[in-house]
CSV table of C-alpha atoms (C1' of nucleotides) in Angstrom, one decimal:
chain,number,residue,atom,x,y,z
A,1,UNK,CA,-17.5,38.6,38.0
A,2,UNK,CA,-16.5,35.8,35.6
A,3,UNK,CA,-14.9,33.9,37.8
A,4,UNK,CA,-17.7,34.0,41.0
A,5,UNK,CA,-19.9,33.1,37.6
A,6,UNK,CA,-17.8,30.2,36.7
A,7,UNK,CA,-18.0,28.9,40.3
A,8,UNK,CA,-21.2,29.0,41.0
A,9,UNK,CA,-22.2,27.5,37.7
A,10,UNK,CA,-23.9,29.7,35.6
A,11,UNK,CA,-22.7,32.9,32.7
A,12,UNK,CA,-21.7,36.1,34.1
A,13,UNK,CA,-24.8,37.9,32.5
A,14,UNK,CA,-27.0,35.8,35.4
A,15,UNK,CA,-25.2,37.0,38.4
A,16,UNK,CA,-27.3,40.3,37.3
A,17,UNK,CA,-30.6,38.3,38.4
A,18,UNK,CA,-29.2,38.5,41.8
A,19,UNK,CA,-27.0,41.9,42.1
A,20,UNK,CA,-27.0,45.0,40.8
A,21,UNK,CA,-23.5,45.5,40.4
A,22,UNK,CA,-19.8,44.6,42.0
A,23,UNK,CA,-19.4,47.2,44.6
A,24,UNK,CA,-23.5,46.5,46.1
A,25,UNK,CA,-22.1,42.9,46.3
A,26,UNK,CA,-18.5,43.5,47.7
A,27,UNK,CA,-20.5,45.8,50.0
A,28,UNK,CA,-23.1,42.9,51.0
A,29,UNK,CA,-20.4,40.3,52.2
A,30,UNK,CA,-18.5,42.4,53.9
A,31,UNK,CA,-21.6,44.3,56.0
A,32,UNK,CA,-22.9,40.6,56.5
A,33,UNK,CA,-20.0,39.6,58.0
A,34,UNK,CA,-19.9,42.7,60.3
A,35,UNK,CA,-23.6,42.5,61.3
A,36,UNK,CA,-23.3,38.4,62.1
A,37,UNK,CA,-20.1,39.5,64.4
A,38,UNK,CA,-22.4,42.1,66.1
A,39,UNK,CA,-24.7,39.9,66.4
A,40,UNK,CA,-22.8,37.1,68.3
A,41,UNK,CA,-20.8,38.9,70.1
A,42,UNK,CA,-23.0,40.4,73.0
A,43,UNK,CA,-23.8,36.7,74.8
A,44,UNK,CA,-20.4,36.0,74.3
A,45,UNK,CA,-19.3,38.8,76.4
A,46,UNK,CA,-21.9,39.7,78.5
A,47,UNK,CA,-21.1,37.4,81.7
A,48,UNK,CA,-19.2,37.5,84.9
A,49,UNK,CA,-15.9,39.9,86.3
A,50,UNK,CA,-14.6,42.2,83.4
A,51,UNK,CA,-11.4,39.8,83.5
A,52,UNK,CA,-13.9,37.0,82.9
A,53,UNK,CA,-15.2,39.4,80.1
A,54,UNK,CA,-11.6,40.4,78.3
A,55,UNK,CA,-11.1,36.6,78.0
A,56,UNK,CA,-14.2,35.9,76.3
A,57,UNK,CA,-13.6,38.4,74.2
A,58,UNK,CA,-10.4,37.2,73.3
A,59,UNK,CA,-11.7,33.6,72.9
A,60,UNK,CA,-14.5,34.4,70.6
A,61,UNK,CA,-12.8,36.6,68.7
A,62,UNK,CA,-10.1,34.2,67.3
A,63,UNK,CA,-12.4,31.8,67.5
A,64,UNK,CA,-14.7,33.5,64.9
A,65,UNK,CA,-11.9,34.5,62.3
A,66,UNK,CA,-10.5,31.3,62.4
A,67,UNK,CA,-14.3,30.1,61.1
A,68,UNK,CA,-14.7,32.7,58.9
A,69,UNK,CA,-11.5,33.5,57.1
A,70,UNK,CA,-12.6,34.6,53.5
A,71,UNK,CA,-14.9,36.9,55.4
A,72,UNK,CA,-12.4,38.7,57.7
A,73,UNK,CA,-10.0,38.5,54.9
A,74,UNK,CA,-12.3,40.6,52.6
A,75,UNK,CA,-13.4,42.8,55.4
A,76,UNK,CA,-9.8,44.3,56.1
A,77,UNK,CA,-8.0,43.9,52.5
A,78,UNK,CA,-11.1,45.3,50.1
A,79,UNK,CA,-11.6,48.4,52.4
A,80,UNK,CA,-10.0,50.6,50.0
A,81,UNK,CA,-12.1,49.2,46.8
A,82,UNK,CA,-15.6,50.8,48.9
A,83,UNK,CA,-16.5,53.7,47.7
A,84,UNK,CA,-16.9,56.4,50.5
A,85,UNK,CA,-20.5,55.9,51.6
A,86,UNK,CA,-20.1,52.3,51.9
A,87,UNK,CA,-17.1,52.7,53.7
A,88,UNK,CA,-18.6,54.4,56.3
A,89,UNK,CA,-21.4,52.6,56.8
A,90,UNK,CA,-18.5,49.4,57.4
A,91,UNK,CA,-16.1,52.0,59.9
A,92,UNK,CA,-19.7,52.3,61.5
A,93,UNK,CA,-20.1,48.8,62.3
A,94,UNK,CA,-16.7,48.1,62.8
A,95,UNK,CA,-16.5,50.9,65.2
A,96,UNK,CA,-19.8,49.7,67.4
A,97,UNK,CA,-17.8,46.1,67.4
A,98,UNK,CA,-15.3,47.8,68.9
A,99,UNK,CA,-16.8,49.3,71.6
A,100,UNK,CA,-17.6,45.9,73.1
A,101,UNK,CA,-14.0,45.3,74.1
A,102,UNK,CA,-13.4,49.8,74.9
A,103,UNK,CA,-16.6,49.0,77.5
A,104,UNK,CA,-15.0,45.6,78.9
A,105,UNK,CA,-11.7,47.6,79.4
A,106,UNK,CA,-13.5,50.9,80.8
A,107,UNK,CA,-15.5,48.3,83.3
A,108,UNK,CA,-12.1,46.8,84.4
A,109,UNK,CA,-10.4,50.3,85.0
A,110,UNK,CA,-13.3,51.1,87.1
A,111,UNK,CA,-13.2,48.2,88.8
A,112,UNK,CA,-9.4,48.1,89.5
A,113,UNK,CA,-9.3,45.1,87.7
A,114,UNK,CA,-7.2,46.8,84.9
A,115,UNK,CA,-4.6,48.7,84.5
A,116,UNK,CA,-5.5,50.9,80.8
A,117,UNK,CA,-4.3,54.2,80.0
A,118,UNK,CA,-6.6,54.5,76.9
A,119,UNK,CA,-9.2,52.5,76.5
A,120,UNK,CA,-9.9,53.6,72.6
A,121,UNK,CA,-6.1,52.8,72.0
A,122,UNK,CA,-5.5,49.9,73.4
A,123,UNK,CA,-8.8,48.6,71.8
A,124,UNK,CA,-7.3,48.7,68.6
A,125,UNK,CA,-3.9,47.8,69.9
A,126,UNK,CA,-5.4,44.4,71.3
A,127,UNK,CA,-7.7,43.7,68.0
A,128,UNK,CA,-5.2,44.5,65.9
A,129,UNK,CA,-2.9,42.0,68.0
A,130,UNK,CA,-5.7,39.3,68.1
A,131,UNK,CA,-6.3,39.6,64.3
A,132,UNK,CA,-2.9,38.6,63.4
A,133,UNK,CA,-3.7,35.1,64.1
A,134,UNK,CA,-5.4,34.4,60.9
A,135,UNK,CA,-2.3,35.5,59.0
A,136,UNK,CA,-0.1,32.6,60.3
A,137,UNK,CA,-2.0,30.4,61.8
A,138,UNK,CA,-3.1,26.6,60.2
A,139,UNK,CA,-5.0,23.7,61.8
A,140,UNK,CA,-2.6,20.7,62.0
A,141,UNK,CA,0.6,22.7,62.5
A,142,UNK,CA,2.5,22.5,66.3
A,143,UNK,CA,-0.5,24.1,68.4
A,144,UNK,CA,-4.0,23.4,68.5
A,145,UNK,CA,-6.6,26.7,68.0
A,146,UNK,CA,-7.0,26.7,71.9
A,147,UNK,CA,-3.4,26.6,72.6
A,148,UNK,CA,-2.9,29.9,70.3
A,149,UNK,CA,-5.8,30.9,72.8
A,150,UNK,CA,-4.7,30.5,75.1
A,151,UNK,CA,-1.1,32.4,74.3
A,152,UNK,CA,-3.0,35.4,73.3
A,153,UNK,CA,-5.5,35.3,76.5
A,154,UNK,CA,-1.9,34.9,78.7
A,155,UNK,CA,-0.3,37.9,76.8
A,156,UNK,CA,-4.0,40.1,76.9
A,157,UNK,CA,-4.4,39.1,80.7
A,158,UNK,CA,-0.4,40.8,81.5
A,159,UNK,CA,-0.4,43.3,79.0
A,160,UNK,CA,-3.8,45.5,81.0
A,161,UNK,CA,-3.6,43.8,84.3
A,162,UNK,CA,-2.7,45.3,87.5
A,163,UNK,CA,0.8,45.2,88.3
B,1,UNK,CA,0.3,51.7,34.9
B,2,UNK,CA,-1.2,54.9,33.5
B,3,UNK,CA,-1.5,56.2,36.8
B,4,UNK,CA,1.7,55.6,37.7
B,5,UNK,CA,2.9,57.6,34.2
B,6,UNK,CA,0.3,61.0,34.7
B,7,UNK,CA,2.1,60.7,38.4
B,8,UNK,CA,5.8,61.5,37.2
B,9,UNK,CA,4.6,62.9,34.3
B,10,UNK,CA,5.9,60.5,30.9
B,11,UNK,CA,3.5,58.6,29.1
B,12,UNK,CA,2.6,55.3,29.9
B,13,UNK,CA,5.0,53.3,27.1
B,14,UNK,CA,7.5,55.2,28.4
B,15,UNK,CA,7.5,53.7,31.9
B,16,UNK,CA,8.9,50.5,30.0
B,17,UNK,CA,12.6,51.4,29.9
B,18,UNK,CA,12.7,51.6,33.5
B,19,UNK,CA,11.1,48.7,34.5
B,20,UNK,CA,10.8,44.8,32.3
B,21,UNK,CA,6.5,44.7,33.8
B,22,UNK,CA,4.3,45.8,36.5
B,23,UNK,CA,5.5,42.5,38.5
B,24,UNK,CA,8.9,43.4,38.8
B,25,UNK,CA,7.9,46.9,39.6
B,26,UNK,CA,5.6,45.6,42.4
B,27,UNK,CA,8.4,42.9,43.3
B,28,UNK,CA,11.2,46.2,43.4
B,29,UNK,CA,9.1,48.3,45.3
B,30,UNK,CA,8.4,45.8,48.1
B,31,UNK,CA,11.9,44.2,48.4
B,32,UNK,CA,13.5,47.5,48.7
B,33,UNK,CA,11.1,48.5,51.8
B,34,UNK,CA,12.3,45.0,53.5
B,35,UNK,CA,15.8,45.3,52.8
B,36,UNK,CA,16.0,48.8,54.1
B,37,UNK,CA,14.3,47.7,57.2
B,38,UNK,CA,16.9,44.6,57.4
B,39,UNK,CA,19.7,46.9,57.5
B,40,UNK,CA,18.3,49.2,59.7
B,41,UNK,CA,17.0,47.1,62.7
B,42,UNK,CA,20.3,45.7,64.0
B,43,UNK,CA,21.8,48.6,65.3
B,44,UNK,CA,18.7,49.6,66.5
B,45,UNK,CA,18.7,47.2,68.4
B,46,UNK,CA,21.8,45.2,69.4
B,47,UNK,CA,22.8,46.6,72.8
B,48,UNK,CA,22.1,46.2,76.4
B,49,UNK,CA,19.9,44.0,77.9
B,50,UNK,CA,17.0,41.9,77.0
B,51,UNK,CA,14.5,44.1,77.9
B,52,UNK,CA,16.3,47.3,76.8
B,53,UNK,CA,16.6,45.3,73.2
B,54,UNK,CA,13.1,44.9,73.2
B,55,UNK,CA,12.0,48.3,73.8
B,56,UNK,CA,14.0,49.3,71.1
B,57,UNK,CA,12.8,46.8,68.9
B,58,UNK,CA,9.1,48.4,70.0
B,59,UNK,CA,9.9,52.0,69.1
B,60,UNK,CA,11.9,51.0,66.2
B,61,UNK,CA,9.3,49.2,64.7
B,62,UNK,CA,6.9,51.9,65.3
B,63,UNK,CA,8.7,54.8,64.0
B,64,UNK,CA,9.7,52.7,60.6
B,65,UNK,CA,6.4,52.2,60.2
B,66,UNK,CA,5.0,55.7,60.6
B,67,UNK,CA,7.8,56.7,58.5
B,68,UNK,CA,7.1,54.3,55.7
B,69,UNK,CA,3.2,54.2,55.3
B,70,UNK,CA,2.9,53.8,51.6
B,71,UNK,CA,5.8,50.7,51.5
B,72,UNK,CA,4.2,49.1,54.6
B,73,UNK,CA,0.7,49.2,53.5
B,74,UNK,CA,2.1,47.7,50.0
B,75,UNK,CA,4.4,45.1,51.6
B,76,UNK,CA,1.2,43.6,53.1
B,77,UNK,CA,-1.7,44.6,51.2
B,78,UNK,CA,-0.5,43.5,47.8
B,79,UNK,CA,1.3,40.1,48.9
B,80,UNK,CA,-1.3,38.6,47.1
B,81,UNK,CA,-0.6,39.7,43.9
B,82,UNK,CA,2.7,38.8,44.2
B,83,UNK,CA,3.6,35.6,41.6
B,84,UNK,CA,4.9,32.8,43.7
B,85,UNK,CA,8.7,32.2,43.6
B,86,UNK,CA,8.3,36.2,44.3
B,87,UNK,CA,5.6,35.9,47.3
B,88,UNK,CA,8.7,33.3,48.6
B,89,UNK,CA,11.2,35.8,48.1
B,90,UNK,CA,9.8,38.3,50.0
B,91,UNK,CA,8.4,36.0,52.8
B,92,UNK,CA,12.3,35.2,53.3
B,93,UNK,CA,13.0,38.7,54.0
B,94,UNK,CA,9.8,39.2,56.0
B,95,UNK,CA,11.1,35.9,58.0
B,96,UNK,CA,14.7,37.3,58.6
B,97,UNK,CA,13.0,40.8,59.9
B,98,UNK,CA,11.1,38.8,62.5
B,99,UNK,CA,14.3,36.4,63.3
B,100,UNK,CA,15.7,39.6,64.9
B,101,UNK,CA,12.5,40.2,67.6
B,102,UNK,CA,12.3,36.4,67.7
B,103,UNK,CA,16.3,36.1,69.0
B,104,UNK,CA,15.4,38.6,71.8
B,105,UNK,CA,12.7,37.0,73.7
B,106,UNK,CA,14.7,33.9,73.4
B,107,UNK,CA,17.7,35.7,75.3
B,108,UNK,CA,15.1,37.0,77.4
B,109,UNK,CA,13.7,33.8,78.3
B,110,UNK,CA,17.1,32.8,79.1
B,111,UNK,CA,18.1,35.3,81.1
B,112,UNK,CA,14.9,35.0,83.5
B,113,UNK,CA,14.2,38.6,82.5
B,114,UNK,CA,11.1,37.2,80.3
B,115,UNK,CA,8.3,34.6,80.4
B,116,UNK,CA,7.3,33.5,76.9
B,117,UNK,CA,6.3,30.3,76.2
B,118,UNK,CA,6.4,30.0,72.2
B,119,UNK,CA,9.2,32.8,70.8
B,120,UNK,CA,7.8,32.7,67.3
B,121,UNK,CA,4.2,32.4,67.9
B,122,UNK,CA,4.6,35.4,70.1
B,123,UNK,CA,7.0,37.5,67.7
B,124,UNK,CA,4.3,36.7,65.2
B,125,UNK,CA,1.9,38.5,67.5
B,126,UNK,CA,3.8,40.9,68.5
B,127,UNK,CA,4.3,42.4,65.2
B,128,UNK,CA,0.7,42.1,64.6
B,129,UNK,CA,0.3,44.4,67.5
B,130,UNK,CA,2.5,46.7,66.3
B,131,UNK,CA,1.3,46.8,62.9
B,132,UNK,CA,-2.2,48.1,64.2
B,133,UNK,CA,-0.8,51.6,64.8
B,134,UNK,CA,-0.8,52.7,60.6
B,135,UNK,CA,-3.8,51.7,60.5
B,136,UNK,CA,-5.1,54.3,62.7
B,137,UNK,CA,-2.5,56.8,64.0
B,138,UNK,CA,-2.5,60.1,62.4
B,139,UNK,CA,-0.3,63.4,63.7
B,140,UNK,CA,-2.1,66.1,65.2
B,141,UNK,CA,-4.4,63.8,67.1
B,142,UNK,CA,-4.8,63.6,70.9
B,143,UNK,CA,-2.1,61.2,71.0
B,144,UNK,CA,1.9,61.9,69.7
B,145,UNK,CA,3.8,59.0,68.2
B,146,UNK,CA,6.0,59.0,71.4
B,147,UNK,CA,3.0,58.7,73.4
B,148,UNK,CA,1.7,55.8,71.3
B,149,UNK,CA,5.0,54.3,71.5
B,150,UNK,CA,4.8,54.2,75.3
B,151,UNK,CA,2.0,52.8,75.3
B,152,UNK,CA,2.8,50.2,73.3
B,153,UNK,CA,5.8,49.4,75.1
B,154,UNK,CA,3.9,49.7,78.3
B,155,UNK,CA,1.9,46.5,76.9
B,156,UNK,CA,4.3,44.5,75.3
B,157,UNK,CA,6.8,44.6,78.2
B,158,UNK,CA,3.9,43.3,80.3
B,159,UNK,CA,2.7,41.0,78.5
B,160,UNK,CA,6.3,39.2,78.4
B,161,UNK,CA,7.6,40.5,81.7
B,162,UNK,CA,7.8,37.7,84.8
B,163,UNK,CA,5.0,38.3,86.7
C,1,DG,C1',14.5,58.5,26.5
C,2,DT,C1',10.0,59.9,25.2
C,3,DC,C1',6.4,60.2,22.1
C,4,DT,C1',2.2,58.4,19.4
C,5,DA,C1',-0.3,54.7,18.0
C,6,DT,C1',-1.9,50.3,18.6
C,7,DA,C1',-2.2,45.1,19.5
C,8,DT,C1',-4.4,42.1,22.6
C,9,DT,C1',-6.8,40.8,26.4
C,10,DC,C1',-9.8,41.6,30.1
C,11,DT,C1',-13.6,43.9,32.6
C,12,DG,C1',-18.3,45.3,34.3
C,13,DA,C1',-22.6,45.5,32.6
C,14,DT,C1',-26.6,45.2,29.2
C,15,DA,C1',-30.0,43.4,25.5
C,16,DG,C1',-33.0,40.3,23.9
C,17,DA,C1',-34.2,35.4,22.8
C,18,DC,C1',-35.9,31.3,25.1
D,1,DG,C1',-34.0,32.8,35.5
D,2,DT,C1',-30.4,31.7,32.3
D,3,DC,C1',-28.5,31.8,28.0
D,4,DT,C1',-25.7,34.0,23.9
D,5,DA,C1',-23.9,37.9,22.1
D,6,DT,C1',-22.1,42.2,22.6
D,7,DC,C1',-21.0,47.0,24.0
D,8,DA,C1',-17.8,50.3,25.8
D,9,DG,C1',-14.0,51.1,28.2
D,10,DA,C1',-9.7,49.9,30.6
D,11,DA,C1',-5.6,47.2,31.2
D,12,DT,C1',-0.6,45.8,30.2
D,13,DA,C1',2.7,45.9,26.9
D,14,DT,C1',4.9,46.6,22.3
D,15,DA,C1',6.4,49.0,17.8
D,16,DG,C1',8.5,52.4,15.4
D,17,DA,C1',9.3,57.5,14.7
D,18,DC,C1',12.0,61.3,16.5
DNA sequence: GTCTATATTCTGATAGAC
DNA sequence: GTCTATCAGAATATAGAC
C-alpha cells in the first residue's frame, strides 16, 4: 500500500479516501479486467464459419494480453491472495469467458468443421496454450505480435481440425 | 517462516541451522525441482523416432507435473521473488529443460515427419499447453490422467504433424 | 540442535488536525 | 481530500541458555 501510495503521489493514509482495504482493491482490478474482457469479446467472435470464429478468438485473445499485461498478470498470479468469496465470483467470470471459445468449438463439432473430443478440455488446453505468450514474448525481438499470431492460429487451426 | 516451523514442528529460530535465509530456502526448493526434471527427461525420451520422442516428451511432461504440484506451482509462481543472479540461475535450468523438446521438433522438421516453422517459439508454446493441465486436473474426475494425456497428445501431434 | 526471548523492520489500517 | 502520527500485529533473523 505504500508503495501504490508513493506512485500515485500522495501518503498511504489517503489511499483510504478511495478503498476500503487491500483485498476490495486487489479484488477490483482483477474483476475489472475480467468484465472489460467479457465485454469485448462477443463482437470479436461473433461473425462468420466457426473456423472463422476459433481464429478470432485466437487473435483477440493474444491480442488483448499483449495490451494489458499487468492486468492478466495479476489476474492469474494473485488468485491465491482472494479470499474465497472473491474467488468465486473471479472463477465465475473467468468461467463465462470461457464458454465463448467451449461454444465456438461445440459449433465446429457440430458443423464437422472440427475435430474435438471435449470441448471443456480442450478450452482450457487451448487458453492455457494461448496465454503463454505473454510469458516470453517482447515487441522488438525476431517476430512481430501478428507473426506469434499467426503461429498460434496455424498450431490452433491443426491441433482441432478435421483430419 | 513461522509456518513453515508449526509445519515440521521446531520453532521458528530453529529453522536457521538448516538453511542461511528464506532466499536460499526458496532458491533450494526450486532448483532441486528443475534438476530432478533435468535428469529425468532424457531417458524419457531419447529413443525412436521423432514423433515417438515427442509423445513421450507429452506424457512425460504431464505425469511430472501431476506428480510434482507443489514444486511446479512454486517453480513458476514465485519466480518473482526470486533475487536476480538467482531468477538467472534458475532460468538456465528452465532453458536446458526446454532445449530437450526444442531438439525434437528440430529433428522432426528434418526428417519431414514435422512442420514447424519456429522450434523455440513453438516449444515455448507447447509447454504452455502442457502447463494448463495442474491448473485444473484433479483425480476422480470424469477424465483419468491417461485420458488427459491422450488428449493432449492427440493435439500436439496435430498441431506439428504434416498436413 | 532446539528452545526462549528479542532486535529490527515492515505492514495494513485508523485518528484527528487542517 | 490529504496530511502527520501512530497503533497493533507480523515478518525475518539473531543471541544466548541448555
Amino acid at each position: 500500500m505504500r508503495q501504490i501510495a508513493k506512485d500515485v503521489g500522495v501518503q498511504a493514509g489517503a489511499l483510504y479516501n478511495y478503498i476500503p482495504d487491500k483485498q476490495t482493491l486487489l479484488l477490483d482490478l482483477m474483476r475489472d479486467h475480467m468484465e472489460q474482457l467479457l465485454a469485448d469479446v462477443p463482437k470479436a467472435v461473433e461473425q462468420g464459419t466457426p473456423m472463422e470464429r476459433l481464429e478470432a478468438f485466437v487473435r483477440f485473445h493474444i491480442a488483448y494480453n499483449y495490451d494489458h499485461p499487468d492486468a492478466v498478470f495479476i489476474a492469474y498470479m494473485e488468485l491465491r491472495n482472494l479470499e474465497p468469496a472473491n474467488f468465486e465470483l473471479i472463477e465465475t467470470l473467468r468461467s463465462r469467458y470461457e464458454r465463448h471459445l467451449e461454444a465456438i468449438l461445440q459449433d465446429g463439432v457440430r458443423e464437422g468443421a472440427m475435430t474435438v473430443g471435449e470441448p471443456r478440455v480442450v478450452t482450457f488446453t487451448l487458453i492455457a496454450m494461448l496465454n503463454g505468450v505473454n510469458t516470453w514474448f517482447r515487441e522488438g525481438g525476431r517476430l512481430s505480435l501478428a507473426e506469434v499470431q499467426d503461429l498460434n492460429w496455424s498450431m490452433v487451426r491443426r491441433a482441432v481440425g478435421v483430419e
